[in-house]
Backbone as a chain_set.jsonl record, in Angstrom:
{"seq": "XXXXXXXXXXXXXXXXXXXXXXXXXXXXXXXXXXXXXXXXXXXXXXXXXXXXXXXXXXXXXXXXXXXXXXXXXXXXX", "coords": {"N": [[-11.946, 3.359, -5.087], [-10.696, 1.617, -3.781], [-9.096, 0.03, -6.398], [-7.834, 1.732, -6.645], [-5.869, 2.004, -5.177], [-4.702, -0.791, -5.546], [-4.031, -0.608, -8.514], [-1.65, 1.124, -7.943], [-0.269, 0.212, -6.387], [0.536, -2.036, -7.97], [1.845, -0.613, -9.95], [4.029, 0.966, -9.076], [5.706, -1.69, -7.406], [6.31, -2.646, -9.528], [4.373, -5.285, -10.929], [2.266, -6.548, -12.0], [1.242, -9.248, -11.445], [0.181, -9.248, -8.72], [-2.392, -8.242, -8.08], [-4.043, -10.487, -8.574], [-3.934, -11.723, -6.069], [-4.459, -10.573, -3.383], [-3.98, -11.047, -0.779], [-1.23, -11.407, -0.617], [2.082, -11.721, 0.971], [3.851, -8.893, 0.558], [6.332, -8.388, 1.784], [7.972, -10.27, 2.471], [7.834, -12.118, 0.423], [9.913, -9.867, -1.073], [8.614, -8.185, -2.783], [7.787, -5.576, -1.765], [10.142, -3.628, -1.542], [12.246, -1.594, 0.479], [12.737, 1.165, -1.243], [10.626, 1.106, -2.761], [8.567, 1.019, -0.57], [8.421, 3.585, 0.712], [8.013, 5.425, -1.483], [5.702, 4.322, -2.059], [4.255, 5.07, -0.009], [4.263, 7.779, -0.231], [3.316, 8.142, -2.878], [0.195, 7.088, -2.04], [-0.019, 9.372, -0.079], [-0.375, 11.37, -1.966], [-2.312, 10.872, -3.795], [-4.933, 10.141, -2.363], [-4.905, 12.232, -0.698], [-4.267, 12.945, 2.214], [-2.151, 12.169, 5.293], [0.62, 10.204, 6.401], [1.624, 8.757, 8.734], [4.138, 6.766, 8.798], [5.579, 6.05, 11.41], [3.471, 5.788, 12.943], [1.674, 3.454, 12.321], [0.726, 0.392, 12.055], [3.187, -2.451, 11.685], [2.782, -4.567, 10.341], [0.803, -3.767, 8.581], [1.542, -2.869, 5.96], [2.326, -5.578, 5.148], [0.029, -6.494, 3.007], [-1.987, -6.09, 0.365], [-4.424, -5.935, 1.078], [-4.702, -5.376, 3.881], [-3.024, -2.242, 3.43], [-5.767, -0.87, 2.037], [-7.28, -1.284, 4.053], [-6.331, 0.92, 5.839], [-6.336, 2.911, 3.872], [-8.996, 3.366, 3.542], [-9.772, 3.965, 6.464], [-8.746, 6.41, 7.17], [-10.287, 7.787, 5.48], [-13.072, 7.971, 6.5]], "CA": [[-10.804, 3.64, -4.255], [-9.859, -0.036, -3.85], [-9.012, -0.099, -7.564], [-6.77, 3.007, -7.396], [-4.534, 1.621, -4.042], [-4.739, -1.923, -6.142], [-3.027, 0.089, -9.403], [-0.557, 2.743, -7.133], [1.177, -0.353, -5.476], [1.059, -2.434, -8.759], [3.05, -0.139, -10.58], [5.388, 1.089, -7.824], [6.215, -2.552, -7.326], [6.368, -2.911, -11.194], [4.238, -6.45, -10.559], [0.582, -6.932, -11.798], [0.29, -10.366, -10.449], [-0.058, -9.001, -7.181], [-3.934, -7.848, -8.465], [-4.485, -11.876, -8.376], [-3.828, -12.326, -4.54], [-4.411, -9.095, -2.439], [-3.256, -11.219, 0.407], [-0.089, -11.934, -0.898], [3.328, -10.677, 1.707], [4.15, -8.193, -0.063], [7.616, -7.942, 2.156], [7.954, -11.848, 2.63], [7.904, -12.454, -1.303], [10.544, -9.668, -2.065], [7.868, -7.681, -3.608], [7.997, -4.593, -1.694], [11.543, -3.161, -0.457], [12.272, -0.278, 1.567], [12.576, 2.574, -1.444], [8.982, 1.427, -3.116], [7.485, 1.494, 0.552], [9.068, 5.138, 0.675], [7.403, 5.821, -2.824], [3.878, 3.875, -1.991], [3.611, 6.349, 0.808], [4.266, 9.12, -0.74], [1.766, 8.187, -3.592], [-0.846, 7.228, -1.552], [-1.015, 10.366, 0.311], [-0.868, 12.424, -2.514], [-3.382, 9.971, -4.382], [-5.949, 10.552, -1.277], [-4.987, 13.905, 0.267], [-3.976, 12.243, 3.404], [-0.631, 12.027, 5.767], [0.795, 9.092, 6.772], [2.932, 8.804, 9.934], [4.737, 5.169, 8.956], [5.62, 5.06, 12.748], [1.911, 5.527, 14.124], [1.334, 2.553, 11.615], [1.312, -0.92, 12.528], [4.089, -2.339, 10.111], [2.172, -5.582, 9.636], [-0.502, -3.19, 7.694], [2.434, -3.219, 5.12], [2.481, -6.757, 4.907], [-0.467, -7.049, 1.882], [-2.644, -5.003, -0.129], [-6.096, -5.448, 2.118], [-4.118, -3.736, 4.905], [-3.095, -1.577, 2.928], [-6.552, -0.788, 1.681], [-7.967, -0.933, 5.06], [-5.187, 1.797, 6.222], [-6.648, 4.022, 3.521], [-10.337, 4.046, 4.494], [-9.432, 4.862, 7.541], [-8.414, 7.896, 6.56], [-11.309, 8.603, 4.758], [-14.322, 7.614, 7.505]], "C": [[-9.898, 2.411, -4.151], [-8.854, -0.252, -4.77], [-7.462, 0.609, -7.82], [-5.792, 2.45, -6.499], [-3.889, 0.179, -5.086], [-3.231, -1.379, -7.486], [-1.789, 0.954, -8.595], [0.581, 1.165, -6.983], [1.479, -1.307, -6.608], [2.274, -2.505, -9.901], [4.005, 0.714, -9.924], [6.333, -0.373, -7.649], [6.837, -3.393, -8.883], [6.003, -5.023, -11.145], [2.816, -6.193, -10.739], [0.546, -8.109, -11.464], [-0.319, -10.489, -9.471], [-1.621, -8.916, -7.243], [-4.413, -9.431, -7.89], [-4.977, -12.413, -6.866], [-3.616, -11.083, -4.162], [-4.187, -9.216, -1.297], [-1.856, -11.308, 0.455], [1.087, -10.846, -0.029], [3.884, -10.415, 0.777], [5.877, -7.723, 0.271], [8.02, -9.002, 2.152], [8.487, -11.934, 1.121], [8.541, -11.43, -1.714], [10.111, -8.454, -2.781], [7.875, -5.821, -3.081], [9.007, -4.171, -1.018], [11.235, -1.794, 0.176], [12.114, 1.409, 0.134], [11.257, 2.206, -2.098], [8.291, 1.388, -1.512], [7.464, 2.763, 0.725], [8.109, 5.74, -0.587], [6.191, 5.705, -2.745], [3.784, 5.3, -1.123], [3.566, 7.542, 0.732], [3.185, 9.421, -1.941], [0.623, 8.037, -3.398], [-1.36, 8.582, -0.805], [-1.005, 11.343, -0.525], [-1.973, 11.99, -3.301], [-5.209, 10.387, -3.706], [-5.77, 11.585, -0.311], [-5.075, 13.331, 1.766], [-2.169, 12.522, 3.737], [-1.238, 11.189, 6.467], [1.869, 8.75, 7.766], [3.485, 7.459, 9.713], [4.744, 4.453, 10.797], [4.3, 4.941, 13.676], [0.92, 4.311, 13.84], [1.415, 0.96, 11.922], [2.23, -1.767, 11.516], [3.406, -3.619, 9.345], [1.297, -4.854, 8.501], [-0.04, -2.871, 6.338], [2.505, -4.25, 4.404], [1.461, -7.184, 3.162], [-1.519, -6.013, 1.329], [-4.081, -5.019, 0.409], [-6.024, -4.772, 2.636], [-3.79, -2.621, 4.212], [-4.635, -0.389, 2.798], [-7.337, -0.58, 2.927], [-7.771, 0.417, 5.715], [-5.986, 2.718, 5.396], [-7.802, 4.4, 3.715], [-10.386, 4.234, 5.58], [-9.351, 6.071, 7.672], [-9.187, 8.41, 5.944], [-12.954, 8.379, 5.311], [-14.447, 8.737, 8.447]], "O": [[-8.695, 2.302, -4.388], [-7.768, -0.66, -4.357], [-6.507, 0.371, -8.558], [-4.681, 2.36, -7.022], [-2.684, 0.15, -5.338], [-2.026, -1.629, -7.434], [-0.954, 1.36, -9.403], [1.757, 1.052, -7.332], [2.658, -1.657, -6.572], [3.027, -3.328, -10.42], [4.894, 1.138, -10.662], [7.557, -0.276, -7.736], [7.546, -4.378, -9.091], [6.875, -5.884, -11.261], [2.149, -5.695, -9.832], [-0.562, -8.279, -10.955], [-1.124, -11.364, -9.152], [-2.188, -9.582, -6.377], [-5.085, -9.523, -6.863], [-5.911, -13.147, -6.544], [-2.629, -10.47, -4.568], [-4.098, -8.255, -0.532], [-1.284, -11.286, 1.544], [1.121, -9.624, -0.181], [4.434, -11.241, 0.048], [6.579, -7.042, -0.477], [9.046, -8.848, 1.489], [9.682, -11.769, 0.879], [8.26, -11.301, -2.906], [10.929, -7.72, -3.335], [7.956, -4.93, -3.925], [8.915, -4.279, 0.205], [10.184, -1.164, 0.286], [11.558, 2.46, 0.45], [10.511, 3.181, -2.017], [7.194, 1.947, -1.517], [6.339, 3.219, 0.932], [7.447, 6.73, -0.274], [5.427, 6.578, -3.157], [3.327, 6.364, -1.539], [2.955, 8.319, 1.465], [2.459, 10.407, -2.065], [-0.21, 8.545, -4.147], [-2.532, 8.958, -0.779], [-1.56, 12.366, -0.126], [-2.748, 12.916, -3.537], [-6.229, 10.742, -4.297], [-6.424, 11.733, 0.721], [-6.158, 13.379, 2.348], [-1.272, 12.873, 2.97], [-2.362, 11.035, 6.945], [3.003, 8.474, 7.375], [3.249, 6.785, 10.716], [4.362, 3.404, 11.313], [4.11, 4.295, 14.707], [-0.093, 4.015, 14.472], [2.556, 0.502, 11.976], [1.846, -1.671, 10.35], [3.414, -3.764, 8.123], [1.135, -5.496, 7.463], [-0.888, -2.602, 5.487], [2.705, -4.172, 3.192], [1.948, -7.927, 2.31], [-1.803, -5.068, 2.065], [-4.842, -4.09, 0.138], [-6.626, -3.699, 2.577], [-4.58, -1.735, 4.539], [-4.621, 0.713, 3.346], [-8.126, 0.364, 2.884], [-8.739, 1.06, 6.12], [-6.517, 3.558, 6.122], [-8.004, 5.57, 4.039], [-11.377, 4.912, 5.851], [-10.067, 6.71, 8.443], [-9.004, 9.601, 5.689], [-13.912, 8.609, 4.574], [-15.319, 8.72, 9.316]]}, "num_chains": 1, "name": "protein.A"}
């Protein structure tokens, strides 16, 4: 599962370095704007059969691909 959020936001962001550092600000560095966050979330919940309320979200959980990653097992516990 890790693997697949890891790939979704790699090539949404069109950026494999990101794989390197999974802490890396992902909004800070540029890396993710407003229409790939629009796009991640739309591929993640069709990726994992999930909905994703952005505003019930904390926006820091945006910030790098752990949160991220944490955000989706959530959803699946």
């Amino acid at each position: 599962m890790e693997d697949r959020v890891i790939n979704i936001i790699a090539e949404i962001c069109e950026n494999e370095t990101i794989k390197d550092n999974l802490d890396i600000d992902l909004i800070e560095n540029e890396i993710l704007d407003s229409l790939a966050f629009i796009t991640l979330i739309s591929r993640l919940e069709e990726e994992f059969d999930i909905e994703i309320q952005p505003t019930q979200v904390n926006p820091d959980t945006w910030r790098n691909i752990n949160s991220i990653i944490k955000l989706i097992k959530s959803y699946n516990e």
